[in-house]
Amino acid sequence: MIPLLRTNFQGGIFLSKISLEKYSKITNAFMVAGAKFCGHDIPECPCTVEKAPNALIAYCDIKNEVQYDAFAHFYIDDYKFESIWRYPRRALKKLIRCVGVITPDFSTYQDDPEPLKLYNTYRMRAFGHWLTTLGFRVINNVRWGEEDTFGWCFDGIPHNDIVLIGTVASGLRNHENRKLFETGLTKLLKVLNPHTIIIYGSDNLPCLESVRQKIKIVSFKSERALAFKGGSS
């Protein structure tokens, strides 16, 4: 808990200098300096590229002293990249090894409370916005949940641009999950109207066939699918 110091003014409170420093580290307020904000106070994260990358590489697979002609992605377990929020400047040492970055995929599980989903959506956009201010090439990851997230899960992402959707570990073999994915995809097309969609994971989805007739779709197989040739992601 952040310690608070009470004042004598109508029971008001204020944060001590130490508490403010701790609070700043938790929120990483510096990441949204100069940002514009949408509804629910989600910062806008510009897309700073005009075409899809040549390749993707998982953040946890980036090695020191190696340069990659690939964009770093975060479609991995959260514990493998949660440190980018706690120690963001350390993360830069790995990210500069890549030609660009996909914004983080902090989990927004269906059974999570809405404030937590909003917080992780905020973190996706805030981290991405910060990288753009440092000159990184950035593409927005899009993540939605049930229909009650449609009112804010696309906030902060530019219209008529490139977006990336991860289908790995989305449980799309389950009928209900696939139906929800299709509903969210329809909403994404209506709200964001992207000119290009990048798919990380399986693109063997009937709903994508009609989309291909309207916009460009670029697909990348997951590392797991590549490791087990012929397997599904």
Short mmCIF file of C-alpha atoms in Angstrom, two decimals:
data_model
loop_
_atom_site.label_atom_id
_atom_site.label_comp_id
_atom_site.label_asym_id
_atom_site.label_seq_id
_atom_site.Cartn_x
_atom_site.Cartn_y
_atom_site.Cartn_z
CA MET A 1 0.00 0.00 0.00
CA ILE A 2 1.27 3.50 -0.82
CA PRO A 3 1.75 5.42 2.48
CA LEU A 4 -0.36 8.55 2.83
CA LEU A 5 0.18 11.60 5.00
CA ARG A 6 -2.99 13.22 6.37
CA THR A 7 -3.49 16.95 6.49
CA ASN A 8 -5.63 19.04 8.79
CA PHE A 9 -7.62 20.45 5.88
CA GLN A 10 -11.07 18.86 5.95
CA GLY A 11 -9.64 15.42 6.22
CA GLY A 12 -7.85 15.68 2.85
CA ILE A 13 -4.76 13.63 2.08
CA PHE A 14 -1.63 14.14 0.06
CA LEU A 15 1.16 11.90 -1.04
CA SER A 16 4.59 12.28 0.50
CA LYS A 17 7.54 12.88 -1.83
CA ILE A 18 8.60 9.25 -1.42
CA SER A 19 5.08 8.05 -2.15
CA LEU A 20 4.89 10.17 -5.28
CA GLU A 21 8.11 8.61 -6.53
CA LYS A 22 6.74 5.12 -5.90
CA TYR A 23 3.43 6.02 -7.54
CA SER A 24 5.24 7.37 -10.58
CA LYS A 25 7.16 4.11 -10.96
CA ILE A 26 3.91 2.13 -10.78
CA THR A 27 2.10 4.23 -13.37
CA ASN A 28 5.12 5.09 -15.54
CA ALA A 29 3.53 8.47 -16.16
CA PHE A 30 6.55 9.55 -18.23
CA MET A 31 5.44 7.16 -20.97
CA VAL A 32 2.39 9.25 -21.81
CA ALA A 33 4.05 12.66 -21.74
CA GLY A 34 2.61 14.61 -24.65
CA ALA A 35 0.10 11.90 -25.51
CA LYS A 36 -3.48 12.51 -26.56
CA PHE A 37 -6.10 10.54 -24.67
CA CYS A 38 -9.29 8.78 -25.74
CA GLY A 39 -12.26 7.71 -23.72
CA HIS A 40 -11.45 5.89 -20.47
CA ASP A 41 -8.14 7.83 -20.48
CA ILE A 42 -6.45 5.41 -22.86
CA PRO A 43 -3.45 7.14 -24.52
CA GLU A 44 -3.18 7.19 -28.29
CA CYS A 45 -0.37 5.11 -29.76
CA PRO A 46 0.53 6.07 -33.34
CA CYS A 47 1.47 3.41 -35.85
CA THR A 48 4.81 4.49 -37.27
CA VAL A 49 5.14 2.09 -40.20
CA GLU A 50 3.44 1.84 -43.58
CA LYS A 51 3.83 -1.86 -44.29
CA ALA A 52 4.04 -5.19 -42.52
CA PRO A 53 7.41 -6.37 -41.16
CA ASN A 54 9.48 -9.11 -42.75
CA ALA A 55 9.47 -11.25 -39.62
CA LEU A 56 8.52 -11.36 -35.93
CA ILE A 57 10.55 -12.51 -32.93
CA ALA A 58 9.39 -13.14 -29.36
CA TYR A 59 10.80 -10.71 -26.82
CA CYS A 60 12.17 -13.59 -24.74
CA ASP A 61 14.15 -14.88 -27.71
CA ILE A 62 16.10 -11.69 -28.39
CA LYS A 63 19.80 -12.22 -27.77
CA ASN A 64 22.40 -9.63 -26.87
CA GLU A 65 24.85 -8.58 -29.57
CA VAL A 66 22.54 -9.80 -32.34
CA GLN A 67 20.60 -7.59 -34.75
CA TYR A 68 17.28 -8.86 -36.08
CA ASP A 69 15.43 -7.93 -39.25
CA ALA A 70 12.24 -8.51 -37.30
CA PHE A 71 9.73 -6.81 -35.04
CA ALA A 72 9.70 -7.84 -31.39
CA HIS A 73 6.38 -9.27 -30.20
CA PHE A 74 4.92 -10.19 -26.81
CA TYR A 75 2.61 -13.11 -27.63
CA ILE A 76 4.17 -15.07 -24.81
CA ASP A 77 3.35 -15.69 -21.15
CA ASP A 78 3.09 -12.43 -19.25
CA TYR A 79 5.74 -13.41 -16.73
CA LYS A 80 8.30 -13.49 -19.55
CA PHE A 81 7.89 -9.78 -20.27
CA GLU A 82 6.19 -8.16 -17.25
CA SER A 83 9.61 -6.68 -16.44
CA ILE A 84 9.27 -4.24 -19.34
CA TRP A 85 6.79 -2.30 -17.20
CA ARG A 86 8.82 -2.43 -14.01
CA TYR A 87 12.14 -1.76 -15.72
CA PRO A 88 11.26 -0.20 -19.08
CA ARG A 89 14.66 1.33 -19.76
CA ARG A 90 16.31 -2.05 -19.36
CA ALA A 91 13.90 -3.40 -21.97
CA LEU A 92 15.23 -0.89 -24.48
CA LYS A 93 18.56 -2.72 -24.53
CA LYS A 94 16.79 -5.71 -26.08
CA LEU A 95 14.27 -3.87 -28.22
CA ILE A 96 16.93 -1.85 -30.04
CA ARG A 97 18.15 -5.18 -31.45
CA CYS A 98 15.01 -5.27 -33.60
CA VAL A 99 13.82 -3.07 -36.46
CA GLY A 100 10.51 -2.45 -34.73
CA VAL A 101 8.13 -3.44 -31.94
CA ILE A 102 4.58 -4.75 -31.66
CA THR A 103 2.94 -3.19 -28.61
CA PRO A 104 2.83 -5.53 -25.57
CA ASP A 105 0.10 -8.12 -25.22
CA PHE A 106 -0.67 -7.76 -21.52
CA SER A 107 -3.38 -10.31 -20.76
CA THR A 108 -7.04 -9.32 -20.63
CA TYR A 109 -8.68 -12.58 -19.64
CA GLN A 110 -12.44 -12.85 -20.00
CA ASP A 111 -12.93 -13.50 -16.29
CA ASP A 112 -10.70 -10.60 -15.21
CA PRO A 113 -12.49 -7.63 -13.62
CA GLU A 114 -12.99 -4.74 -16.03
CA PRO A 115 -10.60 -2.34 -14.22
CA LEU A 116 -7.77 -4.84 -14.70
CA LYS A 117 -8.59 -5.25 -18.40
CA LEU A 118 -8.61 -1.47 -18.78
CA TYR A 119 -5.31 -1.18 -16.93
CA ASN A 120 -3.61 -3.70 -19.20
CA THR A 121 -5.06 -2.02 -22.30
CA TYR A 122 -3.72 1.28 -20.96
CA ARG A 123 -0.29 -0.29 -20.51
CA MET A 124 -0.28 -1.60 -24.10
CA ARG A 125 -0.88 1.87 -25.53
CA ALA A 126 1.30 3.74 -23.02
CA PHE A 127 4.34 1.56 -23.66
CA GLY A 128 3.83 1.83 -27.40
CA HIS A 129 3.42 5.60 -27.27
CA TRP A 130 6.63 5.90 -25.29
CA LEU A 131 8.53 3.87 -27.86
CA THR A 132 7.32 6.11 -30.68
CA THR A 133 8.69 9.15 -28.84
CA LEU A 134 12.06 7.40 -28.79
CA GLY A 135 12.01 6.83 -32.52
CA PHE A 136 10.97 3.17 -32.56
CA ARG A 137 8.87 1.77 -35.38
CA VAL A 138 5.67 0.58 -33.72
CA ILE A 139 2.59 -1.43 -34.74
CA ASN A 140 -0.41 -1.75 -32.42
CA ASN A 141 -1.45 -5.09 -31.02
CA VAL A 142 -5.24 -5.37 -30.73
CA ARG A 143 -6.82 -7.43 -27.99
CA TRP A 144 -10.52 -7.71 -27.16
CA GLY A 145 -12.59 -9.81 -24.83
CA GLU A 146 -16.32 -10.22 -24.52
CA GLU A 147 -18.67 -7.68 -26.05
CA ASP A 148 -18.58 -5.47 -22.96
CA THR A 149 -14.97 -4.59 -23.87
CA PHE A 150 -15.88 -3.28 -27.33
CA GLY A 151 -16.54 0.18 -25.96
CA TRP A 152 -12.86 0.77 -25.14
CA CYS A 153 -10.60 -2.07 -26.35
CA PHE A 154 -9.93 -0.26 -29.65
CA ASP A 155 -9.26 3.11 -28.04
CA GLY A 156 -5.90 4.71 -28.75
CA ILE A 157 -5.33 2.89 -32.06
CA PRO A 158 -5.28 4.96 -35.28
CA HIS A 159 -7.94 4.42 -37.94
CA ASN A 160 -7.10 3.21 -41.45
CA ASP A 161 -3.71 1.85 -40.43
CA ILE A 162 -1.92 -1.43 -39.71
CA VAL A 163 -2.90 -3.57 -36.72
CA LEU A 164 -1.75 -6.95 -35.47
CA ILE A 165 -3.93 -9.69 -33.98
CA GLY A 166 -2.53 -12.65 -32.06
CA THR A 167 -4.53 -15.88 -32.34
CA VAL A 168 -2.09 -17.95 -30.29
CA ALA A 169 -3.60 -19.39 -27.08
CA SER A 170 -6.98 -17.86 -27.93
CA GLY A 171 -8.81 -21.17 -27.75
CA LEU A 172 -10.33 -20.69 -31.19
CA ARG A 173 -11.08 -24.38 -31.56
CA ASN A 174 -13.82 -23.78 -29.01
CA HIS A 175 -17.04 -22.72 -30.74
CA GLU A 176 -17.90 -19.96 -28.27
CA ASN A 177 -14.38 -18.50 -28.37
CA ARG A 178 -14.39 -18.54 -32.17
CA LYS A 179 -17.78 -16.85 -32.27
CA LEU A 180 -16.50 -14.14 -29.93
CA PHE A 181 -13.39 -13.69 -32.07
CA GLU A 182 -15.52 -13.26 -35.18
CA THR A 183 -17.76 -10.73 -33.44
CA GLY A 184 -14.73 -8.77 -32.24
CA LEU A 185 -13.13 -8.87 -35.68
CA THR A 186 -16.30 -7.44 -37.23
CA LYS A 187 -16.28 -4.66 -34.65
CA LEU A 188 -12.58 -3.97 -35.26
CA LEU A 189 -13.20 -3.56 -38.99
CA LYS A 190 -16.05 -1.16 -38.32
CA VAL A 191 -14.26 0.94 -35.69
CA LEU A 192 -10.66 0.99 -36.98
CA ASN A 193 -11.09 0.27 -40.69
CA PRO A 194 -7.46 -0.94 -41.01
CA HIS A 195 -5.85 -1.21 -44.43
CA THR A 196 -3.68 -4.14 -43.26
CA ILE A 197 -4.17 -6.81 -40.62
CA ILE A 198 -1.23 -8.92 -39.49
CA ILE A 199 -2.08 -12.28 -37.95
CA TYR A 200 0.35 -13.95 -35.55
CA GLY A 201 -0.66 -17.57 -35.18
CA SER A 202 -3.23 -19.58 -37.09
CA ASP A 203 -5.06 -17.78 -39.87
CA ASN A 204 -7.09 -20.86 -40.75
CA LEU A 205 -10.34 -19.13 -39.88
CA PRO A 206 -13.37 -18.93 -42.19
CA CYS A 207 -14.16 -15.39 -41.06
CA LEU A 208 -10.86 -14.17 -42.52
CA GLU A 209 -11.73 -15.29 -46.04
CA SER A 210 -14.26 -12.53 -46.59
CA VAL A 211 -11.93 -10.02 -44.96
CA ARG A 212 -9.14 -10.88 -47.43
CA GLN A 213 -11.36 -9.65 -50.25
CA LYS A 214 -11.43 -6.17 -48.73
CA ILE A 215 -8.11 -5.57 -47.01
CA LYS A 216 -4.59 -6.98 -46.95
CA ILE A 217 -3.86 -9.79 -44.49
CA VAL A 218 -0.30 -10.85 -43.66
CA SER A 219 0.24 -13.99 -41.58
CA PHE A 220 3.11 -15.24 -39.44
CA LYS A 221 3.14 -18.69 -37.91
CA SER A 222 3.93 -18.92 -34.23
CA GLU A 223 7.34 -20.15 -33.07
CA ARG A 224 5.63 -23.26 -31.77
CA ALA A 225 4.05 -24.04 -35.13
CA LEU A 226 7.41 -23.54 -36.85
CA ALA A 227 9.12 -25.80 -34.34
CA PHE A 228 6.56 -28.54 -34.93
CA LYS A 229 6.23 -28.39 -38.70
CA GLY A 230 2.74 -29.15 -39.79
CA GLY A 231 1.36 -28.48 -36.30
CA SER A 232 -1.21 -25.81 -35.56
CA SER A 233 -0.64 -22.71 -33.40
#
